[in-house]
Short mmCIF file of C-alpha atoms in Angstrom, two decimals:
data_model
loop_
_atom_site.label_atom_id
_atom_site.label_comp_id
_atom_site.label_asym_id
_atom_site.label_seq_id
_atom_site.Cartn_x
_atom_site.Cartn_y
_atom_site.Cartn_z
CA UNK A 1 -20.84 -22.13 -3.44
CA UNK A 2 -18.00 -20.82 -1.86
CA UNK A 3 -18.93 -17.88 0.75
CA UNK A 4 -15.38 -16.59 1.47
CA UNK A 5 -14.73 -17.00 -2.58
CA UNK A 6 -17.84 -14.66 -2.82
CA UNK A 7 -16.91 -12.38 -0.23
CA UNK A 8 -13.14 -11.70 -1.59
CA UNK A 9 -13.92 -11.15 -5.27
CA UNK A 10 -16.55 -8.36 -3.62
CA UNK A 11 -13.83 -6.72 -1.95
CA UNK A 12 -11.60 -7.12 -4.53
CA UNK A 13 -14.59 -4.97 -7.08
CA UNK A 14 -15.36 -2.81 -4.46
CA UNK A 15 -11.37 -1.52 -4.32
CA UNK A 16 -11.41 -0.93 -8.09
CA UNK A 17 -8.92 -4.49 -8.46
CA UNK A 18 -8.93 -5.27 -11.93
CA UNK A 19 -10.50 -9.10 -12.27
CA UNK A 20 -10.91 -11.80 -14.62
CA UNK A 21 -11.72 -15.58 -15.17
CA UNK A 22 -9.40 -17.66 -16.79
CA UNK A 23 -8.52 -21.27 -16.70
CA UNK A 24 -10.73 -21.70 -13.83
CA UNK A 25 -9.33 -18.94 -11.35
CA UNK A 26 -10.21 -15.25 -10.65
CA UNK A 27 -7.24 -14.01 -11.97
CA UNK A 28 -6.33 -10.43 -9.92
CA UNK A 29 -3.70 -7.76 -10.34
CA UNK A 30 -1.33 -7.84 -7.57
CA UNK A 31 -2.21 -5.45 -5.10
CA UNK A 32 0.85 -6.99 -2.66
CA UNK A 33 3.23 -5.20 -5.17
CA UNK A 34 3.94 -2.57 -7.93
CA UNK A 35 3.45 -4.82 -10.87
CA UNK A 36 0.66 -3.80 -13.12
CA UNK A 37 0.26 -7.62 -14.37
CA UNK A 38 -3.80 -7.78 -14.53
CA UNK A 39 -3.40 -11.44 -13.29
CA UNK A 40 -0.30 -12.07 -11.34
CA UNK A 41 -2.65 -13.72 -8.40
CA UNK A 42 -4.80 -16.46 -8.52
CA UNK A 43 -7.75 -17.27 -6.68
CA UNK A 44 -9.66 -20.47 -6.64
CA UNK A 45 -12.24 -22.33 -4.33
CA UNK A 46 -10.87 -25.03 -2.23
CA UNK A 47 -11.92 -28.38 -1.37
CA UNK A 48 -12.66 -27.65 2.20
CA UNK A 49 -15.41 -24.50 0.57
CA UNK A 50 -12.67 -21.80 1.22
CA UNK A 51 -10.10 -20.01 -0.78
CA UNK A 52 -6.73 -20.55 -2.44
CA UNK A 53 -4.52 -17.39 -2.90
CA UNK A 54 -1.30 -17.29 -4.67
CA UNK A 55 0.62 -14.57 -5.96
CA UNK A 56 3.35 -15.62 -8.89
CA UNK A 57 5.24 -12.93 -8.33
CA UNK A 58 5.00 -13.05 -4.23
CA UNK A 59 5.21 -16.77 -4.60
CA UNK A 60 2.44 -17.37 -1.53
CA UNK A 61 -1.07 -15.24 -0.43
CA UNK A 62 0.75 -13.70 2.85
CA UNK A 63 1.27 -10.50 1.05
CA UNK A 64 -1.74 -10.28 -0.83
CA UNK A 65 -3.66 -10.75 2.87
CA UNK A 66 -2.02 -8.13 4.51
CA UNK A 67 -2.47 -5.10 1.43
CA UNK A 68 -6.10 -6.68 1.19
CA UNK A 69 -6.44 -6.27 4.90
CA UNK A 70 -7.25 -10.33 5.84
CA UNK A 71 -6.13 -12.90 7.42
CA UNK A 72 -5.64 -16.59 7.10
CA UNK A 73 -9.04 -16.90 8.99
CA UNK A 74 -10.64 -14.97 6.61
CA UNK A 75 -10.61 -17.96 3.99
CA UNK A 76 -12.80 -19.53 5.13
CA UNK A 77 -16.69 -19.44 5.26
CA UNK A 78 -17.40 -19.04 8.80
CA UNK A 79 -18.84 -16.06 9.64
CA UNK A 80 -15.73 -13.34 11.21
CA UNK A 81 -15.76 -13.07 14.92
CA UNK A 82 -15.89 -9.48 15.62
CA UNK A 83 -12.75 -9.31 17.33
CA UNK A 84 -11.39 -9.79 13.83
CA UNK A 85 -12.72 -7.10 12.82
CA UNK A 86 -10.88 -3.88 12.20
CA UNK A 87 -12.09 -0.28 13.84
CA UNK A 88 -14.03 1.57 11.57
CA UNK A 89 -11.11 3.98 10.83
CA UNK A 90 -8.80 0.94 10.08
CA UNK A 91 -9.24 0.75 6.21
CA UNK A 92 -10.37 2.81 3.65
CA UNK A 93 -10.78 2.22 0.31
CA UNK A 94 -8.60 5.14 -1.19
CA UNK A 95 -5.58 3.96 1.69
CA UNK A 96 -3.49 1.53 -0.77
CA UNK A 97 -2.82 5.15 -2.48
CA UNK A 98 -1.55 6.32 1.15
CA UNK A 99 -4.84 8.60 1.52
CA UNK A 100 -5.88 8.87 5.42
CA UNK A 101 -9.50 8.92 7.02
CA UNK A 102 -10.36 12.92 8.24
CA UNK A 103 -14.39 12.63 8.39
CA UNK A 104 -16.91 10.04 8.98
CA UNK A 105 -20.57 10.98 8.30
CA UNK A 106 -23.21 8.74 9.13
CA UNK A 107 -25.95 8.98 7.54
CA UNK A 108 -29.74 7.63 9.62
CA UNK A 109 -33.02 6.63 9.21
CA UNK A 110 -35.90 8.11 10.89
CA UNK A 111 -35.58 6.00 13.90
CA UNK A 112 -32.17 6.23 13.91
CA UNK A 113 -30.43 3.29 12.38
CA UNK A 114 -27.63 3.46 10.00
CA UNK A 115 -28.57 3.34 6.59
CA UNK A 116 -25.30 4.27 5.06
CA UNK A 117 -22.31 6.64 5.55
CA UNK A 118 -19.29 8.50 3.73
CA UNK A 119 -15.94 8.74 4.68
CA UNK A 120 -13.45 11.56 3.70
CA UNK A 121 -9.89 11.62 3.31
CA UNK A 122 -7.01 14.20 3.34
CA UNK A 123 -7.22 13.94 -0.51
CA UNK A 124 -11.04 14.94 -0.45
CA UNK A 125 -11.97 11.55 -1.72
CA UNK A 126 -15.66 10.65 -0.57
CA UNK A 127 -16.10 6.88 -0.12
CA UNK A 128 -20.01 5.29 0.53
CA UNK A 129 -20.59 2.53 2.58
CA UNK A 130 -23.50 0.51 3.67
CA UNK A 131 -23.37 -2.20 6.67
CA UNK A 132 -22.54 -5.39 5.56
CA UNK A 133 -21.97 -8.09 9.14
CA UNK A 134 -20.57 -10.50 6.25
CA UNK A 135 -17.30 -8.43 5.58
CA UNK A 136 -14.35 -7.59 7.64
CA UNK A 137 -14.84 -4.23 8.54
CA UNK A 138 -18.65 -4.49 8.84
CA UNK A 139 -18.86 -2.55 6.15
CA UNK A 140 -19.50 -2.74 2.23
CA UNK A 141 -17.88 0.13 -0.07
CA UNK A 142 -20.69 0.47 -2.38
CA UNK A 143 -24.31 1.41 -2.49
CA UNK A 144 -25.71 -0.75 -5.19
CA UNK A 145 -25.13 -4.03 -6.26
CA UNK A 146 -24.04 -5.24 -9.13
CA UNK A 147 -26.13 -4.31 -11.77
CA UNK A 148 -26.28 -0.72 -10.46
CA UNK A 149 -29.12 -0.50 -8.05
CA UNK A 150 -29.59 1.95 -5.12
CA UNK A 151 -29.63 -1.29 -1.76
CA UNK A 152 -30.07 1.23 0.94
CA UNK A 153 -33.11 4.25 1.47
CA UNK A 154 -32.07 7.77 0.22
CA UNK A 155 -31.93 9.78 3.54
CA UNK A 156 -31.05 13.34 4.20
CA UNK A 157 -27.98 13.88 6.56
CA UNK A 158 -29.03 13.93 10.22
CA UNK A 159 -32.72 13.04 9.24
CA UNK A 160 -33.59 12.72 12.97
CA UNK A 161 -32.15 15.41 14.26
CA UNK A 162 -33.89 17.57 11.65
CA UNK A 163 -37.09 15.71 11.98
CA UNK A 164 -37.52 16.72 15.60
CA UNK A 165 -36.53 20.49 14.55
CA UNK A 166 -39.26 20.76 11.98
CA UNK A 167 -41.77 19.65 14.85
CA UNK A 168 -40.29 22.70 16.78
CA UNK A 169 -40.96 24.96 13.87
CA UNK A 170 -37.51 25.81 13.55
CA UNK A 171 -35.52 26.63 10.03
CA UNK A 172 -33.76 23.72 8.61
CA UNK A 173 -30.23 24.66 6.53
CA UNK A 174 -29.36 22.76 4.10
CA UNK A 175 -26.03 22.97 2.95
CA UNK A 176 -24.02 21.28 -0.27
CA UNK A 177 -22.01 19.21 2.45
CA UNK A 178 -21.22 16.85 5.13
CA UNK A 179 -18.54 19.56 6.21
CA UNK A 180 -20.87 22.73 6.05
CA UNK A 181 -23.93 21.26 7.37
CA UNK A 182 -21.35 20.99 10.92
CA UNK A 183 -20.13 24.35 10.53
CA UNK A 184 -23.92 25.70 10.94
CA UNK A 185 -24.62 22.48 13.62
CA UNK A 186 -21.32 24.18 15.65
CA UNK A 187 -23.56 27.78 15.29
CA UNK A 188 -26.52 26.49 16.93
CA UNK A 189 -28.39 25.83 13.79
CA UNK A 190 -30.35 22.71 12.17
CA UNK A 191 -28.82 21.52 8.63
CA UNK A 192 -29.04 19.04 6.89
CA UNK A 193 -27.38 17.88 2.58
CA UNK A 194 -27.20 15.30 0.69
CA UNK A 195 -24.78 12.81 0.01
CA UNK A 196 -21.85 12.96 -2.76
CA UNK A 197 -22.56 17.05 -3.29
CA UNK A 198 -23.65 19.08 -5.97
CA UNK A 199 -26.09 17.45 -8.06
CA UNK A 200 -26.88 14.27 -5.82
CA UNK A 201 -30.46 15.98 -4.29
CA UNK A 202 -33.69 14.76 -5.24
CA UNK A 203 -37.32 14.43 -4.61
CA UNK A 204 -36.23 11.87 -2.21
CA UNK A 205 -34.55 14.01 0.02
CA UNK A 206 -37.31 16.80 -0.26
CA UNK A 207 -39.93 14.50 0.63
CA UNK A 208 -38.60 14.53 4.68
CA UNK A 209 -38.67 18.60 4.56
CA UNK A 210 -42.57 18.64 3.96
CA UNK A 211 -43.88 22.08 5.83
CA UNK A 212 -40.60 22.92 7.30
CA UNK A 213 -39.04 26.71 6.76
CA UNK A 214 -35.98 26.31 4.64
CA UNK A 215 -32.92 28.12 4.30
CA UNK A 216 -30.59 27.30 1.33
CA UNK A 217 -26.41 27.66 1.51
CA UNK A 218 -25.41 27.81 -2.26
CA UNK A 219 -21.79 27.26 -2.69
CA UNK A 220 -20.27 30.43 -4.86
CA UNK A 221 -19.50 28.30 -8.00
CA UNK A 222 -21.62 27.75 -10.83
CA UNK A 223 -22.56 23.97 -9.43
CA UNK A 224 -23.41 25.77 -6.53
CA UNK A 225 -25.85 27.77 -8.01
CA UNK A 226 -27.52 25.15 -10.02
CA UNK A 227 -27.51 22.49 -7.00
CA UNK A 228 -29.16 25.16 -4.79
CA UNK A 229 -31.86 25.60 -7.65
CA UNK A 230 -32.80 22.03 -7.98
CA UNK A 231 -33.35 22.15 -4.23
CA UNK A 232 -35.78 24.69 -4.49
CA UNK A 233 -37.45 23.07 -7.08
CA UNK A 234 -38.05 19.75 -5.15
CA UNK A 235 -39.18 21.89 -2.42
CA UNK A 236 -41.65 23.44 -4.28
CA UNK A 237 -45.44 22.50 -2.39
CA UNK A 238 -43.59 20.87 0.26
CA UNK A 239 -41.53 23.62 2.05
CA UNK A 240 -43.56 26.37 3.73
CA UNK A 241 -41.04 28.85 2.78
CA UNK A 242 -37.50 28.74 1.38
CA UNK A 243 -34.69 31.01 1.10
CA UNK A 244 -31.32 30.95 -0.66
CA UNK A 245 -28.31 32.83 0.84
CA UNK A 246 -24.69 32.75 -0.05
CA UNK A 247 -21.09 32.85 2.67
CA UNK A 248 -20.36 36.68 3.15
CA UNK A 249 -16.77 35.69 2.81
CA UNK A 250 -15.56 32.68 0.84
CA UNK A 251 -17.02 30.01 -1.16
CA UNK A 252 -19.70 28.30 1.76
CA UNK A 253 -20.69 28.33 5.28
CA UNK A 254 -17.69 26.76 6.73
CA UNK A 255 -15.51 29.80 5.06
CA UNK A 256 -18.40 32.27 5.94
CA UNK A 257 -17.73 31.30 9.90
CA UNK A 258 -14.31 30.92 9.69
CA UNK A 259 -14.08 34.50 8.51
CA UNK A 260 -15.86 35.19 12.00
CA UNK A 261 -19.59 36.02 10.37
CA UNK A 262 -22.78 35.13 11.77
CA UNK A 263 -25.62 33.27 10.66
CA UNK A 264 -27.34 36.62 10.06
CA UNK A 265 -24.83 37.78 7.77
CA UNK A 266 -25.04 35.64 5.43
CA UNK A 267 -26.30 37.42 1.60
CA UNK A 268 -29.80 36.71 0.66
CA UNK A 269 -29.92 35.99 -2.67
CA UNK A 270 -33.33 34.39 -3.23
CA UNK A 271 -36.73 34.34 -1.20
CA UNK A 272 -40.00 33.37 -2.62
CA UNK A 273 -42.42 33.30 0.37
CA UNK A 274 -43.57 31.04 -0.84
CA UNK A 275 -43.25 30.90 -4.36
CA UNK A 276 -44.49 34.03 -5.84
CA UNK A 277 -43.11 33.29 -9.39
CA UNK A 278 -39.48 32.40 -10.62
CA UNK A 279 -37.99 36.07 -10.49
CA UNK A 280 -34.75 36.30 -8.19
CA UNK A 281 -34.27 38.57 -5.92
CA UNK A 282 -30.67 39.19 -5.84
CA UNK A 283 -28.82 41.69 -2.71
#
């Protein structure tokens, strides 16, 4: 077993590369060039239990390394020294399609270790990573392996942050996003979301908010409103109270502040205390 074979056809899947065996190679579209070929570059193990790269169309692997981010070293299966390793803004995965890094969210454990995080780019693309000391950026763009399971814990954004907040007794936001949840942080609140937006909360992620007070940001779309419902729902016997509000001005917190509003100006739109019955109380 080749290590370094392993580890390049995992990068390769976890960049979208189109892949396939034939004639004893991964075959691999050529990501050093335009063509749309599906198998212009071949990979195969080599004798010495690394890798063989070459491009038809390139004629050589040189290319190939550098839009793939590696180097020669990198064929190889010793572990990469870290000064190898690229910064954690050096590559994302959306950056062949000239996309740049504008947000990194990392997302903890209760004790504070990194469980997983999401980067953002200038062309709102949201890519999920998990530590990986095998790959070149310490990092591995995907939270499941290969038959589609979850490999890392489902955590709430800034879990120990709002931990110690709920054993203050103060009201934990939670917001839709990354982006919002540091719009209320900058406004000397607690918040907290979930990862990849609207739709993405679940029992999981209410499980950490047991007996805390609760205050809800729904976006002003119709996702909005149905993400901020399921929230209350998994909230429901956990939560001591909850309450669902909406941005004064704009679609969410980040345009409610930017308009110059307060946290106390936000519009109540729903507040069982706690949990009278399913009627909304709309203002």
């Amino acid at each position: 077993m080749s290590i370094a074979f392993n580890r390049l056809a995992d990068a390769l899947r976890d960049r979208g590369v189109p892949t396939r065996y034939q004639g004893g190679a991964l075959r691999a579209q050529g990501i050093c060039h335009d063509g749309d070929a599906p198998d212009t570059v071949a990979i195969r193990r080599g004798n010495n239990g690394g890798v063989v790269i070459f491009c038809h169309k390139c004629q050589g692997n040189a290319d190939f390394l550098a839009a793939l981010g590696w180097t020669e070293a990198d064929l190889y299966d010793e572990p990469l020294p870290e000064r190898e390793r690229p910064a954690d803004d050096a590559w994302i995965p959306c950056q062949q399609r000239g996309h740049e890094r504008v947000a990194q969210y990392t997302y903890r454990d209760a004790k504070g270790r990194v469980v997983h995080g999401v980067t953002r780019c200038d062309h709102k693309c949201f890519a999920q990573w998990r530590p990986d000391a095998s790959t070149r950026s310490g990092r591995r763009w995907s939270l499941n392996d290969q038959q589609g399971n979850r490999l890392v814990p489902t955590v709430p954004y800034r879990l120990p942050e709002v931990l110690k907040a709920i054993a203050e007794d103060r009201v934990i936001w939670i917001a839709e996003g990354e982006k919002d949840v540091h719009a209320l942080v900058h406004h000397g609140l607690q918040a907290t979301c979930n990862a990849a937006g609207a739709g993405k909360w679940t029992e999981e992620h209410a499980q950490f908010l047991r007996g805390a007070d609760i205050t809800i940001v729904a976006d002003r779309d119709i996702p909005g409103r149905r993400h901020a419902e399921h929230v209350v729902e998994t909230l429901r016997g956990l939560a001591h109270s909850v309450y669902v509000v909406q941005s004064k001005t704009g679609k969410d917190a980040a345009d409610h502040f930017a308009a110059g509003h307060t946290d106390s100006e936000f519009l109540k739109v729903w507040a069982p205390v706690p949990y009278p019955g399913d009627e909304a109380a709309t203002a």
